PDB file of C-alpha atoms in Angstrom:
ATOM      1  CA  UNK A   1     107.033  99.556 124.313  1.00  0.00           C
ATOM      2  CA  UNK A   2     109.203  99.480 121.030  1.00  0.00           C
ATOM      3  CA  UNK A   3     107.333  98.453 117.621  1.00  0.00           C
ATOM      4  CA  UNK A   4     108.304  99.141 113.737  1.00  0.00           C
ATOM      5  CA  UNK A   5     106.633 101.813 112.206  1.00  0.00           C
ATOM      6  CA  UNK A   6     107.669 101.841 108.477  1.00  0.00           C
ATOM      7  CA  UNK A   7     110.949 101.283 106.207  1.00  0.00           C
ATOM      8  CA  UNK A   8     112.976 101.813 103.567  1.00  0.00           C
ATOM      9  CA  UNK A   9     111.448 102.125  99.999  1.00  0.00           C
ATOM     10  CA  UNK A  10     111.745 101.030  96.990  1.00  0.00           C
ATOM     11  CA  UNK A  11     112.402 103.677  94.423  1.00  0.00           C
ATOM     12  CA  UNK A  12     110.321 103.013  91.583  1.00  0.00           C
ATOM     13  CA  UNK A  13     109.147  99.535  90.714  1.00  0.00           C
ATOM     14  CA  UNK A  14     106.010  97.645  90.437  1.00  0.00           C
ATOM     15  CA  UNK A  15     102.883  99.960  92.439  1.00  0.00           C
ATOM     16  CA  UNK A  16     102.529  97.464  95.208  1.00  0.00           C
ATOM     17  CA  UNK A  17      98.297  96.805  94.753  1.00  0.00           C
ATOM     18  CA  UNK A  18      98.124  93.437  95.865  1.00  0.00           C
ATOM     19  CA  UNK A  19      99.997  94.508  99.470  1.00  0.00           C
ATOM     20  CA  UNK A  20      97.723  97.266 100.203  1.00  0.00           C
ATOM     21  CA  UNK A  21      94.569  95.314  98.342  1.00  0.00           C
ATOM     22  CA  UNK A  22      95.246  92.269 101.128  1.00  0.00           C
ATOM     23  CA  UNK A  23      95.564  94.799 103.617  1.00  0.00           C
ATOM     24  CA  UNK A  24      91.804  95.982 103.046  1.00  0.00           C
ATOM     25  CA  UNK A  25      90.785  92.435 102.531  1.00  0.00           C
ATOM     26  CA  UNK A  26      91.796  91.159 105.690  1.00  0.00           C
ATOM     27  CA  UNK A  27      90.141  94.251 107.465  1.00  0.00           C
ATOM     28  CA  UNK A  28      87.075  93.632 105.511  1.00  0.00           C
ATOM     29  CA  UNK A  29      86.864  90.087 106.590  1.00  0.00           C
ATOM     30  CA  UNK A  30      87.642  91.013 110.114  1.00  0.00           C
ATOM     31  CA  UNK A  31      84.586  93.196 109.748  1.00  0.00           C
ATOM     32  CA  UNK A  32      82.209  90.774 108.192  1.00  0.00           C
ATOM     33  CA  UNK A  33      83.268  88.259 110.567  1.00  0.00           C
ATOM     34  CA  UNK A  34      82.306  90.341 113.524  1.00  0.00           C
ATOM     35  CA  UNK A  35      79.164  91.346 111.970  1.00  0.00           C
ATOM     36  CA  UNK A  36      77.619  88.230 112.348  1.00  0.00           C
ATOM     37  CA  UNK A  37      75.914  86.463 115.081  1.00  0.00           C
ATOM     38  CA  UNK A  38      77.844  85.263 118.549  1.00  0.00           C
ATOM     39  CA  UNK A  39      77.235  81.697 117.624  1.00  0.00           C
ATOM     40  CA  UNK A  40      77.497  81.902 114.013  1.00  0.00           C
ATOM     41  CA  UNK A  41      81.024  83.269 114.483  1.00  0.00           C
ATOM     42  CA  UNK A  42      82.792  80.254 116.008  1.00  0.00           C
ATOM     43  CA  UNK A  43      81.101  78.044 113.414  1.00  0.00           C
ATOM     44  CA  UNK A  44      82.836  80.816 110.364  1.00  0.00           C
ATOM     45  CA  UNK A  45      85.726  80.177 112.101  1.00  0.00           C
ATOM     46  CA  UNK A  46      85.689  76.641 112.323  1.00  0.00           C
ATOM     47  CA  UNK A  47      84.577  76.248 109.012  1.00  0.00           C
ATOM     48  CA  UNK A  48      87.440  78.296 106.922  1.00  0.00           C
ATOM     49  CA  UNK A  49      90.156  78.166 109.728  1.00  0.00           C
ATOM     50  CA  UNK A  50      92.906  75.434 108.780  1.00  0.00           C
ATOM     51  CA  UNK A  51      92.504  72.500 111.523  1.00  0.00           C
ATOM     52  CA  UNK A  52      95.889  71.103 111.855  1.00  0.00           C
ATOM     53  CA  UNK A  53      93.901  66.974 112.363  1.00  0.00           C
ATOM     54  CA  UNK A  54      92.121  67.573 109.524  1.00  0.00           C
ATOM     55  CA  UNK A  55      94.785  68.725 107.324  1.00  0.00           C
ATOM     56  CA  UNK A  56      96.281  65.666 108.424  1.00  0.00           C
ATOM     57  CA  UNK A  57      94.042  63.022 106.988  1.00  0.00           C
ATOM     58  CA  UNK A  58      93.794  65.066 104.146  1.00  0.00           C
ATOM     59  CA  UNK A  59      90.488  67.040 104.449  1.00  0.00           C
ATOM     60  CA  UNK A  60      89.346  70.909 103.911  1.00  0.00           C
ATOM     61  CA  UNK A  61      92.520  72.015 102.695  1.00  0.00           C
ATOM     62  CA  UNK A  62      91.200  74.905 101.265  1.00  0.00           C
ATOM     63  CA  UNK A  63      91.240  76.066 104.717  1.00  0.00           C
ATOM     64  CA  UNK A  64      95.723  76.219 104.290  1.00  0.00           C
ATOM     65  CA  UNK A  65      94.098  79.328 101.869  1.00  0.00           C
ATOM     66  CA  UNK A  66      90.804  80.536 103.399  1.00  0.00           C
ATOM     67  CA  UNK A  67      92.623  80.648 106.372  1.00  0.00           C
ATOM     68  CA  UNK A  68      95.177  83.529 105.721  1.00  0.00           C
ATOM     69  CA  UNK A  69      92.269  86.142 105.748  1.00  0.00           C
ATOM     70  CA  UNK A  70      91.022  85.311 109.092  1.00  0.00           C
ATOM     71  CA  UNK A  71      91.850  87.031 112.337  1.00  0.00           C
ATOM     72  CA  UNK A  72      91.246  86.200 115.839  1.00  0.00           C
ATOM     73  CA  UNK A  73      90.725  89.768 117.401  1.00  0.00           C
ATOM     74  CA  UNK A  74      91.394  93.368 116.234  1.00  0.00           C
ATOM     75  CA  UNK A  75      95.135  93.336 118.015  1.00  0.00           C
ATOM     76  CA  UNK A  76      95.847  90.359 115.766  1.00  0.00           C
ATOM     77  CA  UNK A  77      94.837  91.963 112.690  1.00  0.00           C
ATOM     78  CA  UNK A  78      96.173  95.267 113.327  1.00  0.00           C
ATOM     79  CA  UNK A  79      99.660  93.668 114.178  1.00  0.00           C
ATOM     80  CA  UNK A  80      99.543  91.213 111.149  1.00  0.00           C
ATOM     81  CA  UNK A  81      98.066  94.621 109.126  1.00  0.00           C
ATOM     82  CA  UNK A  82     101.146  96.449 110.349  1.00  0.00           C
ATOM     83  CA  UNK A  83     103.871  94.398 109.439  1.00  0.00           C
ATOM     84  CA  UNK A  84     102.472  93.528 106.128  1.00  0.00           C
ATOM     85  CA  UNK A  85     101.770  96.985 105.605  1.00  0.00           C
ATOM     86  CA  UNK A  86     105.718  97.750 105.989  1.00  0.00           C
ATOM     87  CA  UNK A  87     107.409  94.546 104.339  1.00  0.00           C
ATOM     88  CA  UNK A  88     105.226  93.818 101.326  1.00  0.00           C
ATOM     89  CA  UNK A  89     105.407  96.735  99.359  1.00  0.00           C
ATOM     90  CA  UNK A  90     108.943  96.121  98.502  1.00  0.00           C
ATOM     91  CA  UNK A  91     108.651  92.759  97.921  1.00  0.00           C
ATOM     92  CA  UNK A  92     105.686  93.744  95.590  1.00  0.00           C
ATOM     93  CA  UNK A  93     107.799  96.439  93.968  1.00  0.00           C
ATOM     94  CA  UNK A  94     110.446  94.169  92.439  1.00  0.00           C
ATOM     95  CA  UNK A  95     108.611  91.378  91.904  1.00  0.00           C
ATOM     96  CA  UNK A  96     105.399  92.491  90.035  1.00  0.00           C
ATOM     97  CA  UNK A  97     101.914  91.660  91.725  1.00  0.00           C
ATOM     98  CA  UNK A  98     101.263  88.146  89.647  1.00  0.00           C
ATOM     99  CA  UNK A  99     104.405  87.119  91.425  1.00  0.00           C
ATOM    100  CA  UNK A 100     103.637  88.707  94.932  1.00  0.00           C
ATOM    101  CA  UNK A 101     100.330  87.001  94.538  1.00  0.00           C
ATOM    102  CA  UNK A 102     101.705  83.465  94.337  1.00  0.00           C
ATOM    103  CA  UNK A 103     104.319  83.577  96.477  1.00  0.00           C
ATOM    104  CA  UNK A 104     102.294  85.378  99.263  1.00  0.00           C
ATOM    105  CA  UNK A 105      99.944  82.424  99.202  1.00  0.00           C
ATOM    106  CA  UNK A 106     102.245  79.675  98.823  1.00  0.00           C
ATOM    107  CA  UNK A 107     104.051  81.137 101.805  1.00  0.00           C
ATOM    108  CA  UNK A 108     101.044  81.334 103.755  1.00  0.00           C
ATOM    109  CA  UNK A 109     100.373  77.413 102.869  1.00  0.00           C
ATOM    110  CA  UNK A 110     103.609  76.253 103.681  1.00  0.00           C
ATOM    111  CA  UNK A 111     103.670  78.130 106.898  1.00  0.00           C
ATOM    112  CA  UNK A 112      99.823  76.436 107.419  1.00  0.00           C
ATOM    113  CA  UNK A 113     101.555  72.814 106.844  1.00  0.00           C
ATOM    114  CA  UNK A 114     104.503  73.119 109.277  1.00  0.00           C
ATOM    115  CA  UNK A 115     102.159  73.577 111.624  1.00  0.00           C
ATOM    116  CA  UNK A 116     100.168  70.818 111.052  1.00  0.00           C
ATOM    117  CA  UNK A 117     103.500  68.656 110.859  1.00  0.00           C
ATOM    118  CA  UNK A 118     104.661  69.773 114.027  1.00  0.00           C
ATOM    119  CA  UNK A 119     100.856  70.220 115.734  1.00  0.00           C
ATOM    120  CA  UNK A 120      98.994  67.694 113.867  1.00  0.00           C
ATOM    121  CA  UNK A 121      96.877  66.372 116.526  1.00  0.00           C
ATOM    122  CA  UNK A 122      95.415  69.623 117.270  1.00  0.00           C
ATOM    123  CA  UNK A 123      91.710  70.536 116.597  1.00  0.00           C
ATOM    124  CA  UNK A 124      91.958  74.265 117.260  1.00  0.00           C
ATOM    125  CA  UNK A 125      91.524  76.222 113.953  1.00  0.00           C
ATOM    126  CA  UNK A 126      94.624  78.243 112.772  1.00  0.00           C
ATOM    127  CA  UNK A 127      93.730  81.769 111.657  1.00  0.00           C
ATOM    128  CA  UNK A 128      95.838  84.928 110.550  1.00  0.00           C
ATOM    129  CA  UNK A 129      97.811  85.993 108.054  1.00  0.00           C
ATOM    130  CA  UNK A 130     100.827  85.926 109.952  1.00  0.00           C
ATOM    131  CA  UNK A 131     102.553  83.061 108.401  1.00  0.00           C
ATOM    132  CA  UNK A 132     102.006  84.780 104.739  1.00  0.00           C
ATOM    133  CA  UNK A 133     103.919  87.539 106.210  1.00  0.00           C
ATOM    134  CA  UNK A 134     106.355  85.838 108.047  1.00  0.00           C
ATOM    135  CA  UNK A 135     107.556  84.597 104.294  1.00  0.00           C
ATOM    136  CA  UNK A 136     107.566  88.246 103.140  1.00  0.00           C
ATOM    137  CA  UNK A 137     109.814  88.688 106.029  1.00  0.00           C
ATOM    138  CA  UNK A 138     111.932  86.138 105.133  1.00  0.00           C
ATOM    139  CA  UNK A 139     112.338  87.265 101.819  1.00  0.00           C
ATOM    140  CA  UNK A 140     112.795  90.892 102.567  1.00  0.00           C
ATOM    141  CA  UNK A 141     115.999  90.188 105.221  1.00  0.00           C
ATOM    142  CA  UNK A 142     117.432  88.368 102.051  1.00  0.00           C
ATOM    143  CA  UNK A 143     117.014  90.908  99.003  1.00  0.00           C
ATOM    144  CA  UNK A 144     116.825  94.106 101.503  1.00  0.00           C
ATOM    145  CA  UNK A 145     120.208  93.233 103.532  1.00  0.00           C
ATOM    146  CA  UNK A 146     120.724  97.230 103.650  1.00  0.00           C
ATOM    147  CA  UNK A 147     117.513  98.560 104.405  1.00  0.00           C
ATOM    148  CA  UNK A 148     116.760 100.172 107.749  1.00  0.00           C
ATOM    149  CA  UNK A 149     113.557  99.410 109.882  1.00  0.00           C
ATOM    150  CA  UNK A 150     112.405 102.339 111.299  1.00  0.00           C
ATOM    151  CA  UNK A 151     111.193 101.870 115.032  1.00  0.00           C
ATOM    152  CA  UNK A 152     109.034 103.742 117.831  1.00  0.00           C
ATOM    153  CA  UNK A 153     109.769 104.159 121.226  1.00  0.00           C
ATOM    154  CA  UNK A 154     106.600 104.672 122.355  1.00  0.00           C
ATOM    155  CA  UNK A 155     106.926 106.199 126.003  1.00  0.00           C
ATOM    156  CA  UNK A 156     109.342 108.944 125.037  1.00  0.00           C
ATOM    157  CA  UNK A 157     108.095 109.292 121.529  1.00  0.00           C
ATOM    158  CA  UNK A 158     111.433 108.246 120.369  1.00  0.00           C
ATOM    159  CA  UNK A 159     112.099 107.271 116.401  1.00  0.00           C
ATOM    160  CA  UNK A 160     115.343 105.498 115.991  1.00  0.00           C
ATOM    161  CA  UNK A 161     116.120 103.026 113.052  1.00  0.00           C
ATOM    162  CA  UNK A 162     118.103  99.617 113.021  1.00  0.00           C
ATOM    163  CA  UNK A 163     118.978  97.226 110.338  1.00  0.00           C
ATOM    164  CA  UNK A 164     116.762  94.975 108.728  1.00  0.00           C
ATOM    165  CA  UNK A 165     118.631  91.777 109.383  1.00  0.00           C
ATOM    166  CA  UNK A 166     119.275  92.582 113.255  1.00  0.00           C
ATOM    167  CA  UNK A 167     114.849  93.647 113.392  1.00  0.00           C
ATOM    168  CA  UNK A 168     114.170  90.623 111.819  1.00  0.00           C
ATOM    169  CA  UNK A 169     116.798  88.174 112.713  1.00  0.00           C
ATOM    170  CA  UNK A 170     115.808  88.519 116.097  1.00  0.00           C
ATOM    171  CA  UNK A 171     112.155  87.889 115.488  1.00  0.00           C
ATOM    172  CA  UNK A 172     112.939  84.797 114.021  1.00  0.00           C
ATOM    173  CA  UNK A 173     115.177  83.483 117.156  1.00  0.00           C
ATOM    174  CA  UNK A 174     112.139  84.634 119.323  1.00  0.00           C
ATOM    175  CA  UNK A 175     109.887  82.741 116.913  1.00  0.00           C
ATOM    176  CA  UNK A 176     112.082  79.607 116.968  1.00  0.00           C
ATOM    177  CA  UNK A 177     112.884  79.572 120.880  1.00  0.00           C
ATOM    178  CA  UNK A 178     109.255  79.725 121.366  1.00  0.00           C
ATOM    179  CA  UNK A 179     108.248  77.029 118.987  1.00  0.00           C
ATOM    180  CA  UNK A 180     111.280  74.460 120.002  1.00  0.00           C
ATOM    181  CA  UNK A 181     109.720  75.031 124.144  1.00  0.00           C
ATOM    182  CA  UNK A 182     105.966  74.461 122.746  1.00  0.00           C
ATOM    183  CA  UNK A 183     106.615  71.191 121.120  1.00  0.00           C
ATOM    184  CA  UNK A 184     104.476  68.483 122.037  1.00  0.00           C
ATOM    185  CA  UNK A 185     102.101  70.973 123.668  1.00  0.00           C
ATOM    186  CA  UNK A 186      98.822  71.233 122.765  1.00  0.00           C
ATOM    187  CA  UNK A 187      97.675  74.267 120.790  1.00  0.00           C
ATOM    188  CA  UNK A 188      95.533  76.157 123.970  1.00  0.00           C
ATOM    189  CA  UNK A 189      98.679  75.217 126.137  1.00  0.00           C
ATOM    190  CA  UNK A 190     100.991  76.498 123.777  1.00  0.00           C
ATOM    191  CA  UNK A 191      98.980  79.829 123.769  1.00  0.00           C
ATOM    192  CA  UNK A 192      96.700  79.698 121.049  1.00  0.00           C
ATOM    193  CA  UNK A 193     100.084  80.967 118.734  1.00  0.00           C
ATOM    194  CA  UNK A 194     101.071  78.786 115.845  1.00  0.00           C
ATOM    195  CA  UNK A 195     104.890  79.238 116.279  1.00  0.00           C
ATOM    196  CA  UNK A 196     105.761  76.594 113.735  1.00  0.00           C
ATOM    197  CA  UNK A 197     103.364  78.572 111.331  1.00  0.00           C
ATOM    198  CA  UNK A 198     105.649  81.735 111.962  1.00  0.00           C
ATOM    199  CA  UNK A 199     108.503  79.872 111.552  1.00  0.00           C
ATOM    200  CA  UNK A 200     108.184  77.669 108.168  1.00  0.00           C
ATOM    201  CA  UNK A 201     106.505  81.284 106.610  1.00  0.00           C
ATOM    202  CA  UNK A 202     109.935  82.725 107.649  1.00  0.00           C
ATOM    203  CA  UNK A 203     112.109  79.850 106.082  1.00  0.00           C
ATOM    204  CA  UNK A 204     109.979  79.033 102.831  1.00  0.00           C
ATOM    205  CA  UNK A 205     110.596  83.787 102.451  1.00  0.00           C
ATOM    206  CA  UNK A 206     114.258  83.401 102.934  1.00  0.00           C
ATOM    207  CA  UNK A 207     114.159  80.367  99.980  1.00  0.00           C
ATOM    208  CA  UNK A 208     112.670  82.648  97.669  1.00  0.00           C
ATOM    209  CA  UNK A 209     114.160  85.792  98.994  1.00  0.00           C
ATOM    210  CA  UNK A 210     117.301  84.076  97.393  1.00  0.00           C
ATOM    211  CA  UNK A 211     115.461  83.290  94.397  1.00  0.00           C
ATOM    212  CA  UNK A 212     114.123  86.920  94.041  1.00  0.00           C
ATOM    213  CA  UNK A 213     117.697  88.485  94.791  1.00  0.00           C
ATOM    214  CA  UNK A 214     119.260  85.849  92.076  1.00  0.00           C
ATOM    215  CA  UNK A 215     117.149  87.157  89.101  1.00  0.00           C
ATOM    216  CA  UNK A 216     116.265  90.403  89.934  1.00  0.00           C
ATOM    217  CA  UNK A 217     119.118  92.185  91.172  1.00  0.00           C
ATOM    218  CA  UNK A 218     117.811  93.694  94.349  1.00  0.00           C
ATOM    219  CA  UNK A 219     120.999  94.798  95.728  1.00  0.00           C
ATOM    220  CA  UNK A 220     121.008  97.601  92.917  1.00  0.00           C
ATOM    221  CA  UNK A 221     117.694  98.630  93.820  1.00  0.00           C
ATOM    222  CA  UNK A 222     117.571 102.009  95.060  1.00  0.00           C
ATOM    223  CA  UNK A 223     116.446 102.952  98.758  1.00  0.00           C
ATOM    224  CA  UNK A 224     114.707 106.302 100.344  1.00  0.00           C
TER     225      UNK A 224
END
């Protein structure tokens, strides 16, 4: 098994808070959420989960918010954890937090609503803060062109390191193969993943990865 361990850094910048302080937010959550009752679980989840047919006539969108900090098992969270824990900080860095703060929300409700537009009959709740990160991702192939993603092969204990834009380029084609064979499937038949959530995150990042780059000069931003 290959997986991404870390990255380049930012020298200097903004101290990233918000990316480590939604990092302990979502684990306290997690842990809050599996505190509580069998039964009363499902009902948490149903109740601040985003519901792709209820979205669609309009009702509980708080839940495109709520929704961000929920997590269906500890392998979700630790991935989501992971990868947020590696791509936000930079993002954070140059950007400030106030900034980081709206546009890590924003991307995690625009990821939410293109999966209600391409899902929107489905009454399975969508949790995780995957498509939040997935626009950090986007924005960080866009204003960190040149930084390196440093991976681990796991069996042979193996660190090697490959470009940003080939790590997540590919994770993007994986996301959008999978989401173009799920359409028109129901959520449990799709998997249970929200691929469309993954892949609007992703394009809504790469949007204001552009932005970011424009006004604040990322590409003279120095790397360790």
């Amino acid at each position: 098994m290959i997986f991404p361990v870390g990255d380049d850094n930012v020298e200097g910048g903004h101290p990233p808070v918000l990316s480590y302080g939604f990092l302990l937010l979502n684990v306290g959550v997690f842990l809050f959420q599996n505190s509580l009752p069998k039964g009363t679980q499902a009902a948490f989840v149903e109740t601040w989960g985003a519901i792709p047919y209820e979205i669609a006539q309009g009702v509980d969108l708080q839940t495109l918010v709520t929704s961000i900090f929920l997590h269906g098992s500890w392998l979700h969270l630790l991935t989501n954890m992971l990868y947020l824990w590696i791509f936000a900080d930079n993002i954070e860095a140059v950007v400030g937090s106030g900034r980081f703060l709206i546009f890590y929300l924003f991307g995690g409700m625009v990821a939410g609503l293109a999966q209600v537009v391409f899902n929107p009959l489905s009454g399975m709740p969508c949790v995780g803060a995957s498509g939040a990160i997935a626009a950090v991702m986007g924005a960080y192939v866009v204003m960190f062109p040149g930084s390196r993603i440093k991976m681990l092969f796991i069996l042979l204990l193996i660190i090697f390191y490959i470009p940003s834009w080939i790590f997540l380029g590919v994770w993007f084609l994986q996301q959008t193969l999978a989401g173009l064979e799920v359409l028109g499937m129901s959520s449990k038949d799709a998997g249970g993943i929200a691929w469309w959530a993954h892949i609007g995150g992703f394009l809504f990042g790469l949007a204001m990865g552009i932005y970011f780059r424009s006004r604040y000069h990322t590409t003279r931003i120095r790397m360790h």
